[in-house]
Short mmCIF file of C-alpha atoms and ligand atoms in Angstrom, two decimals:
data_model
loop_
_atom_site.label_atom_id
_atom_site.label_comp_id
_atom_site.label_asym_id
_atom_site.label_seq_id
_atom_site.Cartn_x
_atom_site.Cartn_y
_atom_site.Cartn_z
CA UNK A 14 26.68 -29.53 -2.48
CA UNK A 15 27.95 -26.28 -1.01
CA UNK A 16 29.54 -26.27 2.42
CA UNK A 17 27.24 -25.65 5.37
CA UNK A 18 27.73 -23.16 8.17
CA UNK A 19 26.87 -25.97 10.60
CA UNK A 20 28.45 -29.19 9.25
CA UNK A 21 30.63 -30.21 12.20
CA UNK A 22 28.02 -32.15 14.12
CA UNK A 23 26.88 -34.20 11.13
CA UNK A 24 28.31 -37.45 9.77
CA UNK A 25 26.55 -37.29 6.43
CA UNK A 26 25.27 -34.37 4.39
CA UNK A 27 21.62 -33.56 3.75
CA UNK A 28 19.63 -35.59 1.24
CA UNK A 29 19.26 -34.11 -2.19
CA UNK A 30 15.50 -33.77 -1.72
CA UNK A 31 15.91 -31.98 1.62
CA UNK A 32 18.38 -29.57 0.05
CA UNK A 33 15.97 -28.75 -2.74
CA UNK A 34 13.07 -28.57 -0.32
CA UNK A 35 14.69 -26.28 2.22
CA UNK A 36 16.91 -24.05 0.10
CA UNK A 37 15.85 -20.41 -0.10
CA UNK A 38 18.61 -18.89 -2.21
CA UNK A 39 16.42 -18.64 -5.30
CA UNK A 40 14.25 -16.06 -3.54
CA UNK A 41 16.26 -14.66 -0.63
CA UNK A 42 19.07 -13.59 -2.99
CA UNK A 43 17.00 -10.43 -3.12
CA UNK A 44 18.46 -9.61 0.28
CA UNK A 45 22.09 -9.71 -0.84
CA UNK A 46 22.54 -5.92 -0.72
CA UNK A 47 21.19 -5.81 2.83
CA UNK A 48 23.21 -8.87 3.84
CA UNK A 49 26.44 -7.26 2.68
CA UNK A 50 25.66 -3.90 4.25
CA UNK A 51 24.74 -5.53 7.57
CA UNK A 52 27.84 -7.72 7.51
CA UNK A 53 30.11 -4.75 6.84
CA UNK A 54 28.68 -2.90 9.84
CA UNK A 55 29.13 -6.09 11.86
CA UNK A 56 32.79 -6.32 10.77
CA UNK A 57 33.30 -2.76 12.06
CA UNK A 58 31.76 -3.82 15.38
CA UNK A 59 34.01 -6.88 15.53
CA UNK A 60 36.95 -4.48 15.24
CA UNK A 61 35.63 -2.33 18.12
CA UNK A 62 35.17 -5.52 20.17
CA UNK A 63 38.79 -6.52 19.49
CA UNK A 64 38.00 -9.62 17.38
CA UNK A 65 39.35 -8.08 14.18
CA UNK A 66 42.28 -5.71 13.65
CA UNK A 67 41.69 -2.57 11.61
CA UNK A 68 43.53 -4.19 8.70
CA UNK A 69 41.41 -7.36 8.89
CA UNK A 70 38.22 -5.34 9.05
CA UNK A 71 39.30 -3.36 5.99
CA UNK A 72 40.07 -6.57 4.06
CA UNK A 73 36.63 -7.97 4.90
CA UNK A 74 34.75 -4.77 4.06
CA UNK A 75 36.47 -4.60 0.68
CA UNK A 76 35.76 -8.27 0.01
CA UNK A 77 32.07 -7.67 0.76
CA UNK A 78 32.04 -4.76 -1.69
CA UNK A 79 33.53 -7.01 -4.34
CA UNK A 80 30.94 -9.70 -3.68
CA UNK A 81 28.11 -7.21 -4.03
CA UNK A 82 29.55 -5.84 -7.26
CA UNK A 83 30.00 -9.39 -8.62
CA UNK A 84 26.42 -10.26 -7.68
CA UNK A 85 25.20 -7.77 -10.26
CA UNK A 86 27.04 -9.64 -13.03
CA UNK A 87 25.21 -12.32 -14.97
CA UNK A 88 26.09 -15.82 -13.91
CA UNK A 89 26.83 -14.98 -10.28
CA UNK A 90 24.23 -17.42 -8.99
CA UNK A 91 24.64 -20.07 -11.69
CA UNK A 92 25.29 -23.44 -10.07
CA UNK A 93 25.13 -22.02 -6.54
CA UNK A 94 23.70 -24.69 -4.23
CA UNK A 95 24.02 -22.72 -1.01
CA UNK A 96 21.29 -23.05 1.55
CA UNK A 97 20.44 -19.36 1.57
CA UNK A 98 21.85 -15.97 0.66
CA UNK A 99 23.69 -15.63 3.99
CA UNK A 100 25.52 -18.91 3.39
CA UNK A 101 26.34 -17.93 -0.18
CA UNK A 102 27.85 -14.61 0.87
CA UNK A 103 30.08 -16.31 3.44
CA UNK A 104 31.19 -18.94 0.91
CA UNK A 105 32.13 -16.17 -1.54
CA UNK A 106 33.96 -14.43 1.29
CA UNK A 107 35.91 -17.62 2.06
CA UNK A 108 36.98 -17.79 -1.57
CA UNK A 109 38.54 -14.36 -1.08
CA UNK A 110 40.04 -14.47 2.40
CA UNK A 111 40.54 -16.92 5.28
CA UNK A 112 39.34 -14.09 7.54
CA UNK A 113 35.86 -15.14 6.50
CA UNK A 114 36.03 -17.68 9.32
CA UNK A 115 35.85 -14.80 11.81
CA UNK A 116 32.89 -12.86 10.39
CA UNK A 117 30.22 -14.90 12.12
CA UNK A 118 31.75 -14.43 15.61
CA UNK A 119 28.89 -13.86 18.05
CA UNK A 120 26.32 -13.67 15.27
CA UNK A 121 23.44 -15.96 14.35
CA UNK A 122 21.56 -16.29 11.12
CA UNK A 123 18.38 -15.86 13.14
CA UNK A 124 19.21 -12.24 13.86
CA UNK A 125 20.91 -11.82 10.51
CA UNK A 126 17.76 -12.76 8.62
CA UNK A 127 15.78 -10.30 10.73
CA UNK A 128 18.39 -7.60 10.13
CA UNK A 129 18.52 -8.18 6.37
CA UNK A 130 14.75 -8.22 6.01
CA UNK A 131 14.44 -5.02 8.04
CA UNK A 132 17.13 -3.21 6.07
CA UNK A 133 15.64 -4.28 2.77
CA UNK A 134 12.04 -3.58 3.78
CA UNK A 135 12.89 -0.12 5.10
CA UNK A 136 14.10 0.87 1.65
CA UNK A 137 11.01 -0.62 0.02
CA UNK A 138 8.73 1.27 2.40
CA UNK A 139 10.43 4.51 1.38
CA UNK A 140 9.78 3.65 -2.25
CA UNK A 141 6.16 2.76 -1.45
CA UNK A 142 5.74 6.12 0.33
CA UNK A 143 7.06 7.92 -2.75
CA UNK A 144 4.73 5.99 -5.04
CA UNK A 145 1.78 6.86 -2.80
CA UNK A 146 2.74 10.53 -3.00
CA UNK A 147 2.87 10.17 -6.79
CA UNK A 148 -0.65 8.76 -6.82
CA UNK A 149 -1.92 11.52 -4.52
CA UNK A 150 -0.43 14.04 -6.92
CA UNK A 151 -2.13 12.41 -9.91
CA UNK A 152 -5.46 12.41 -8.05
CA UNK A 153 -5.19 16.13 -7.21
CA UNK A 154 -4.47 16.79 -10.86
CA UNK A 155 -7.52 14.82 -11.89
CA UNK A 156 -9.67 16.78 -9.41
CA UNK A 157 -8.33 20.06 -10.78
CA UNK A 158 -8.98 19.08 -14.40
CA UNK A 159 -12.73 19.16 -13.69
CA UNK A 160 -13.09 21.68 -10.84
CA UNK A 161 -16.78 22.45 -11.40
CA UNK A 162 -18.10 19.09 -12.56
CA UNK A 163 -21.00 17.65 -10.58
CA UNK A 164 -21.64 13.93 -10.21
CA UNK A 165 -24.20 11.90 -8.32
CA UNK A 166 -22.66 10.29 -5.25
CA UNK A 167 -23.86 6.74 -4.65
CA UNK A 168 -24.96 4.54 -1.81
CA UNK A 169 -25.97 0.95 -2.65
CA UNK A 170 -24.86 1.93 -6.19
CA UNK A 171 -28.07 3.99 -6.38
CA UNK A 172 -27.89 7.75 -6.96
CA UNK A 173 -27.87 9.41 -3.55
CA UNK A 174 -26.76 13.05 -3.40
CA UNK A 175 -24.90 15.34 -5.77
CA UNK A 176 -21.24 16.15 -5.08
CA UNK A 177 -18.55 18.09 -6.90
CA UNK A 178 -16.18 15.79 -8.81
CA UNK A 179 -13.20 17.00 -6.72
CA UNK A 180 -15.04 15.92 -3.56
CA UNK A 181 -15.29 12.37 -4.90
CA UNK A 182 -11.62 12.32 -5.87
CA UNK A 183 -10.58 13.76 -2.51
CA UNK A 184 -12.28 10.82 -0.78
CA UNK A 185 -9.56 8.65 -2.33
CA UNK A 186 -6.95 11.25 -1.43
CA UNK A 187 -7.90 10.72 2.23
CA UNK A 188 -7.66 6.92 1.93
CA UNK A 189 -4.23 6.99 0.34
CA UNK A 190 -3.03 9.68 2.77
CA UNK A 191 -3.99 7.35 5.65
CA UNK A 192 -2.21 4.51 3.85
CA UNK A 193 0.94 6.60 3.91
CA UNK A 194 0.56 7.00 7.66
CA UNK A 195 0.17 3.24 8.02
CA UNK A 196 3.39 2.64 6.05
CA UNK A 197 5.17 5.25 8.16
CA UNK A 198 4.03 3.45 11.30
CA UNK A 199 5.20 0.12 9.85
CA UNK A 200 8.51 1.79 9.03
CA UNK A 201 9.01 2.80 12.66
CA UNK A 202 8.65 -0.83 13.76
CA UNK A 203 10.94 -2.02 10.99
CA UNK A 204 13.56 0.58 11.84
CA UNK A 205 14.92 -1.24 14.92
CA UNK A 206 18.28 -3.04 15.06
CA UNK A 207 18.07 -6.74 16.00
CA UNK A 208 21.84 -7.44 15.82
CA UNK A 209 23.39 -8.42 19.15
CA UNK A 210 20.55 -10.83 19.90
CA UNK A 211 22.54 -13.94 18.97
CA UNK A 212 20.53 -17.06 18.17
CA UNK A 213 17.98 -16.27 20.88
CA UNK A 214 19.83 -15.42 24.09
CA UNK A 215 21.90 -12.36 23.21
CA UNK A 216 25.44 -12.32 21.90
CA UNK A 217 28.32 -13.53 24.04
CA UNK A 218 30.44 -10.55 23.01
CA UNK A 219 30.16 -7.03 24.42
CA UNK A 220 28.91 -5.39 21.24
CA UNK A 221 27.90 -1.76 21.36
CA UNK A 222 24.49 -2.22 19.84
CA UNK A 223 23.78 1.54 19.76
CA UNK A 224 26.81 2.12 17.62
CA UNK A 225 25.85 -0.66 15.17
CA UNK A 226 22.39 0.95 15.03
CA UNK A 227 23.93 4.32 14.24
CA UNK A 228 26.15 2.72 11.59
CA UNK A 229 23.10 1.21 9.85
CA UNK A 230 20.92 4.24 10.46
CA UNK A 231 18.44 2.44 12.73
CA UNK A 232 16.28 4.57 15.00
CA UNK A 233 16.39 2.16 17.94
CA UNK A 234 17.58 -1.27 19.14
CA UNK A 235 15.40 -4.24 20.03
CA UNK A 236 14.89 -4.91 23.73
CA UNK A 237 14.63 -8.69 23.97
CA UNK A 238 16.75 -11.27 22.17
CA UNK A 239 14.11 -14.01 22.26
CA UNK A 240 11.57 -11.64 20.77
CA UNK A 241 13.97 -10.91 17.90
CA UNK A 242 14.32 -14.56 16.90
CA UNK A 243 10.59 -15.14 17.14
CA UNK A 244 9.20 -11.91 15.69
CA UNK A 245 7.83 -11.19 12.23
CA UNK A 246 5.35 -8.50 13.33
CA UNK A 247 7.28 -5.92 11.36
CA UNK A 248 6.61 -7.85 8.15
CA UNK A 249 2.96 -8.28 9.13
CA UNK A 250 2.68 -4.52 9.70
CA UNK A 251 3.92 -3.93 6.17
CA UNK A 252 1.57 -6.56 4.77
CA UNK A 253 -1.41 -5.06 6.58
CA UNK A 254 -0.60 -1.57 5.32
CA UNK A 255 -0.12 -3.04 1.85
CA UNK A 256 -3.43 -4.91 2.03
CA UNK A 257 -5.41 -1.82 3.07
CA UNK A 258 -3.76 0.16 0.28
CA UNK A 259 -4.69 -2.55 -2.20
CA UNK A 260 -8.29 -2.54 -0.94
CA UNK A 261 -8.42 1.21 -1.61
CA UNK A 262 -6.85 0.76 -5.03
CA UNK A 263 -9.27 -2.05 -5.79
CA UNK A 264 -12.28 0.09 -4.90
CA UNK A 265 -10.97 2.91 -7.07
CA UNK A 266 -10.47 0.40 -9.87
CA UNK A 267 -13.99 -0.95 -9.45
CA UNK A 268 -15.49 2.58 -9.48
CA UNK A 269 -13.70 3.47 -12.66
CA UNK A 270 -14.44 0.17 -14.37
CA UNK A 271 -18.13 0.85 -13.69
CA UNK A 272 -17.99 4.56 -14.56
CA UNK A 273 -16.24 3.84 -17.86
CA UNK A 274 -18.82 1.27 -19.07
CA UNK A 275 -21.06 2.18 -22.00
CA UNK A 276 -23.93 1.99 -19.52
CA UNK A 277 -22.47 4.73 -17.29
CA UNK A 278 -20.37 6.45 -19.90
CA UNK A 279 -18.78 9.06 -17.63
CA UNK A 280 -15.13 8.21 -17.84
CA UNK A 281 -12.88 7.79 -20.81
CA UNK A 282 -9.81 5.64 -20.16
CA UNK A 283 -6.87 6.31 -22.46
CA UNK A 284 -5.84 3.74 -25.08
CA UNK A 285 -2.56 3.33 -23.23
CA UNK A 286 -4.15 1.64 -20.22
CA UNK A 287 -6.77 -0.48 -21.98
CA UNK A 288 -6.64 -3.59 -24.19
CA UNK A 289 -8.66 -4.97 -27.04
CA UNK A 290 -10.13 -8.38 -27.73
CA UNK A 291 -8.59 -10.99 -30.00
CA UNK A 292 -12.06 -11.78 -31.34
CA UNK A 293 -14.36 -8.80 -30.80
CA UNK A 294 -13.01 -5.84 -32.74
CA UNK A 295 -15.06 -3.19 -30.91
CA UNK A 296 -13.70 -3.92 -27.43
CA UNK A 297 -11.70 -1.54 -25.24
CA UNK A 298 -11.27 -3.30 -21.93
CA UNK A 299 -10.11 -1.75 -18.63
CA UNK A 300 -7.48 -4.44 -18.00
CA UNK A 301 -5.15 -2.16 -16.04
CA UNK A 302 -7.89 -1.54 -13.48
CA UNK A 303 -8.99 -5.16 -13.46
CA UNK A 304 -5.44 -6.28 -12.70
CA UNK A 305 -5.17 -3.80 -9.83
CA UNK A 306 -8.40 -5.24 -8.45
CA UNK A 307 -7.09 -8.76 -9.00
CA UNK A 308 -3.74 -8.14 -7.33
CA UNK A 309 -5.59 -6.90 -4.24
CA UNK A 310 -6.65 -10.48 -3.53
CA UNK A 311 -3.09 -11.65 -3.97
CA UNK A 312 -1.69 -9.16 -1.44
CA UNK A 313 -4.40 -9.96 1.10
CA UNK A 314 -3.42 -13.59 0.54
CA UNK A 315 0.18 -12.73 1.45
CA UNK A 316 -0.93 -11.11 4.70
CA UNK A 317 -3.00 -14.18 5.52
CA UNK A 318 -0.20 -16.49 4.54
CA UNK A 319 2.23 -14.96 7.03
CA UNK A 320 -0.37 -14.63 9.79
CA UNK A 321 -1.12 -18.33 9.43
CA UNK A 322 2.58 -19.23 9.32
CA UNK A 323 3.22 -17.42 12.59
CA UNK A 324 0.13 -18.59 14.42
CA UNK A 325 1.03 -21.23 16.99
CA UNK A 326 4.83 -21.25 16.45
CA UNK A 327 6.60 -21.99 19.72
CA UNK A 328 9.20 -19.44 20.75
CA UNK A 329 11.67 -18.62 19.32
CA UNK A 330 12.92 -19.19 15.75
CA UNK A 331 11.44 -22.02 13.68
CA UNK A 332 12.32 -22.75 10.10
CA UNK A 333 8.66 -22.18 9.19
CA UNK A 334 9.58 -18.50 9.39
CA UNK A 335 11.60 -18.77 6.20
CA UNK A 336 8.18 -18.84 4.55
CA UNK A 337 7.80 -15.12 5.35
CA UNK A 338 9.87 -13.98 2.43
CA UNK A 339 8.02 -14.96 -0.72
CA UNK A 340 4.71 -13.43 0.36
CA UNK A 341 6.50 -10.31 1.61
CA UNK A 342 8.53 -9.90 -1.57
CA UNK A 343 5.50 -10.52 -3.73
CA UNK A 344 3.34 -8.04 -1.79
CA UNK A 345 6.02 -5.36 -2.10
CA UNK A 346 6.16 -5.92 -5.86
CA UNK A 347 2.41 -6.01 -6.35
CA UNK A 348 1.62 -2.95 -4.26
CA UNK A 349 4.37 -0.90 -5.86
CA UNK A 350 3.38 -1.86 -9.40
CA UNK A 351 -0.29 -1.25 -8.63
CA UNK A 352 0.42 2.22 -7.23
CA UNK A 353 2.48 3.09 -10.26
CA UNK A 354 -0.23 1.79 -12.59
CA UNK A 355 -3.03 3.61 -10.75
CA UNK A 356 -1.16 6.91 -11.04
CA UNK A 357 -0.80 6.41 -14.79
CA UNK A 358 -4.51 5.55 -15.14
CA UNK A 359 -5.47 8.61 -13.06
CA UNK A 360 -3.38 10.80 -15.33
CA UNK A 361 -5.14 9.31 -18.38
CA UNK A 362 -8.74 9.63 -17.20
CA UNK A 363 -11.12 12.19 -18.68
CA UNK A 364 -14.53 12.92 -17.24
CA UNK A 365 -17.32 13.48 -19.76
CA UNK A 366 -18.79 16.15 -17.51
CA UNK A 367 -22.20 16.33 -19.19
CA UNK A 368 -23.02 12.66 -18.52
CA UNK A 369 -22.80 12.59 -14.71
CA UNK A 370 -24.31 16.09 -14.64
CA UNK A 371 -27.37 14.73 -16.49
CA UNK A 372 -27.46 11.69 -14.20
CA UNK A 373 -27.49 14.03 -11.22
CA UNK A 374 -30.17 16.28 -12.74
CA UNK A 375 -32.52 13.38 -13.59
CA UNK A 376 -32.01 11.22 -10.57
CA UNK A 377 -33.76 12.98 -7.67
CA UNK A 378 -30.44 13.44 -5.87
CA UNK A 379 -32.00 16.76 -4.80
CA UNK A 380 -34.63 15.07 -2.64
CA UNK A 381 -32.59 15.45 0.57
CA UNK A 382 -31.98 19.13 -0.22
CA UNK A 383 -35.73 19.72 -0.46
CA UNK A 384 -36.48 17.80 2.74
CA UNK A 385 -33.82 19.79 4.58
CA UNK A 386 -35.15 23.08 3.18
CA UNK A 387 -38.57 22.19 4.56
CA UNK A 388 -36.99 21.45 7.94
CA UNK A 389 -35.17 24.80 7.84
CA UNK A 390 -38.55 26.44 7.22
CA UNK A 391 -39.93 24.80 10.35
CA UNK A 392 -41.53 21.64 8.96
CA UNK A 393 -40.63 18.67 11.21
CA UNK A 394 -38.05 16.62 9.32
CA UNK A 395 -39.96 13.35 9.26
CA UNK A 396 -42.99 15.08 7.84
CA UNK A 397 -40.87 16.92 5.23
CA UNK A 398 -39.19 13.63 4.33
CA UNK A 399 -42.59 12.07 3.71
CA UNK A 400 -43.75 15.05 1.60
CA UNK A 401 -40.69 14.88 -0.64
CA UNK A 402 -41.03 11.10 -0.85
CA UNK A 403 -44.54 11.59 -2.18
CA UNK A 404 -43.28 14.20 -4.61
CA UNK A 405 -40.75 11.69 -5.95
CA UNK A 406 -43.37 8.94 -6.16
CA UNK A 407 -45.71 11.25 -8.07
CA UNK A 408 -42.86 12.25 -10.42
CA UNK A 409 -41.93 8.63 -11.09
CA UNK A 410 -45.56 7.83 -11.89
CA UNK A 411 -45.95 10.87 -14.14
CA UNK A 412 -42.51 10.52 -15.75
CA UNK A 413 -41.43 13.95 -14.44
CA UNK A 414 -37.88 15.12 -13.85
CA UNK A 415 -37.16 17.40 -10.86
CA UNK A 416 -36.85 20.46 -13.11
CA UNK A 417 -40.27 19.76 -14.62
CA UNK A 418 -41.68 21.19 -11.39
CA UNK A 419 -42.22 24.98 -11.16
CA UNK A 420 -42.59 27.06 -7.99
CA UNK A 421 -46.34 27.10 -8.68
CA UNK A 422 -46.80 23.38 -9.32
CA UNK A 423 -44.68 22.61 -6.24
CA UNK A 424 -46.82 24.86 -4.04
CA UNK A 425 -49.91 23.26 -5.56
CA UNK A 426 -48.52 19.80 -4.66
CA UNK A 427 -48.04 20.86 -1.03
CA UNK A 428 -48.30 24.38 0.45
CA UNK A 429 -45.24 23.71 2.63
CA UNK A 430 -43.08 24.20 -0.51
CA UNK A 431 -42.31 27.93 -0.69
CA UNK A 432 -41.44 29.41 -4.13
CA UNK A 433 -37.72 29.81 -3.30
CA UNK A 434 -37.43 26.04 -2.72
CA UNK A 435 -37.88 25.41 -6.46
CA UNK A 436 -34.28 26.55 -6.94
CA UNK A 437 -33.22 23.42 -5.04
CA UNK A 438 -34.50 21.24 -7.86
CA UNK A 439 -31.10 21.85 -9.48
CA UNK A 440 -28.34 19.83 -7.77
CA UNK A 441 -25.83 22.73 -7.87
CA UNK A 442 -28.08 24.74 -5.53
CA UNK A 443 -28.57 22.18 -2.77
CA UNK A 444 -24.83 21.48 -2.68
CA UNK A 445 -24.28 25.05 -1.46
CA UNK A 446 -25.92 24.18 1.87
CA UNK A 447 -23.12 21.71 2.64
CA UNK A 448 -20.21 24.07 3.09
CA UNK A 449 -19.26 22.83 6.55
CA UNK A 450 -15.75 21.33 6.92
CA UNK A 451 -15.60 17.92 5.25
CA UNK A 452 -18.84 18.56 3.36
CA UNK A 453 -19.55 18.56 -0.37
CA UNK A 454 -20.36 22.28 -0.63
CA UNK A 455 -18.35 23.97 -3.37
CA UNK A 456 -16.61 26.34 -0.95
CA UNK A 457 -15.71 23.53 1.45
CA UNK A 458 -14.39 21.46 -1.45
CA UNK A 459 -12.29 24.32 -2.80
CA UNK A 460 -10.74 24.74 0.64
CA UNK A 461 -10.22 20.97 0.99
CA UNK A 462 -8.50 20.85 -2.39
CA UNK A 463 -6.09 23.63 -1.45
CA UNK A 464 -5.46 22.00 1.91
CA UNK A 465 -4.80 18.63 0.26
CA UNK A 466 -2.17 20.21 -1.98
CA UNK A 467 -0.46 21.72 1.07
CA UNK A 468 -0.62 18.38 2.90
CA UNK A 469 0.94 16.59 -0.05
CA UNK A 470 3.73 19.18 -0.10
CA UNK A 471 4.50 18.58 3.56
CA UNK A 472 4.37 14.78 3.05
CA UNK A 473 7.02 15.16 0.39
CA UNK A 474 9.24 17.34 2.57
N1 LIG B 266 17.12 -18.99 5.59
C1 LIG B 266 16.72 -18.90 6.95
C2 LIG B 266 15.43 -18.07 7.09
O1 LIG B 266 15.09 -17.36 6.20
C3 LIG B 266 17.80 -18.25 7.74
C4 LIG B 266 17.80 -18.59 9.17
C5 LIG B 266 18.31 -19.94 9.39
N2 LIG B 266 18.40 -20.24 10.77
C6 LIG B 266 18.29 -21.50 11.20
N3 LIG B 266 18.35 -21.69 12.46
N4 LIG B 266 18.14 -22.50 10.36
O2 LIG B 266 14.74 -18.15 8.06
#
């Protein structure tokens, strides 16, 4: 049993079961880099506060560096029975220097665990932001590979109105661009220094919290020590942003699983992101997309897990809060891997342009265009809507496609249809009426595509 940071008050040590039950080293060792960095900054503050001499501070900072380097070697954790990563680091420090006994002066693990998690999570958010930018880039590329393709847009998974392929892809661009904003907002709440809060009541030493914040590159300092010990909102903010991102990824995955079926047949997924069947030789399954969809549930589960952990905890710290880490770590892993995977799938996708074009041509996605043309010609919209509805009904009965109608047969069906309206029976024509900002008109989409590229550039700057 490794030595505790709190053994003095106890006559016997913890039971073996309690040690196994409560220990967190096997997962919170992920925070060792942050723990060392935070402790080094704290050592510098202890020097400013007169607790350590410059020489002592230097000895400790070097010892921390050595511990971090050693932690990257195999075997570092073998046999370690420390309660958590913070305890392990201090034990290793004690093996190097008796000065280790001074490092925890005026510091609590309650603030240390908040500090470490914030430092670590800040770096992971930056990586998540980069991965999102990578996906946005892959999506723009995919839009540009088929600039003039036309697909039916869906509501209720029934053909609704025709849109340019880039317009469909840019819908996802918007979702993932908002996801980036959500992660940036989460980052601002993570980027606040908790150190100086003590266990819950503030430290008993006159630390210059602003200078520790500057040392660790934090934007701000926390304003209430009790809040620090009790708060995991910053982790929840990340988990919410991660969950929304996963929902967007999952919907993209679902779209492309459907669009790449034999029944739809629009999309070809590359061999590199699909798998076969051990029994059925013909199969090419979209496993990469299915796993993205599957991991979405897992990340939402992590958000729920922490919300439920926090609900009803009395102020301030409670050991329940140690349960924040596994869901947080797992969500970070799953969202990052999913973003990476989605970008690779996007880069591998080819649109068989003729298939959705035919689906758009056959599917009466032009009906709204006709109804709106009638309205533009002065026919009250509800009446025009009814006329076109009857035209569709008649076509369905007679097995007619939109382009089977001529200007003459249209006018014969109803005199409200002027000869020029027959042009609208082709989806490409009606789309041209939708060139307002945000619309699916080809001009509007070209502008949106250029704008999206500029926005991605400024996100990356
Ligand atoms: N391993 C603990 C956690 O993650 C560190 C804080 C321990 N503090 C305490 N009062 N037991 O929450």
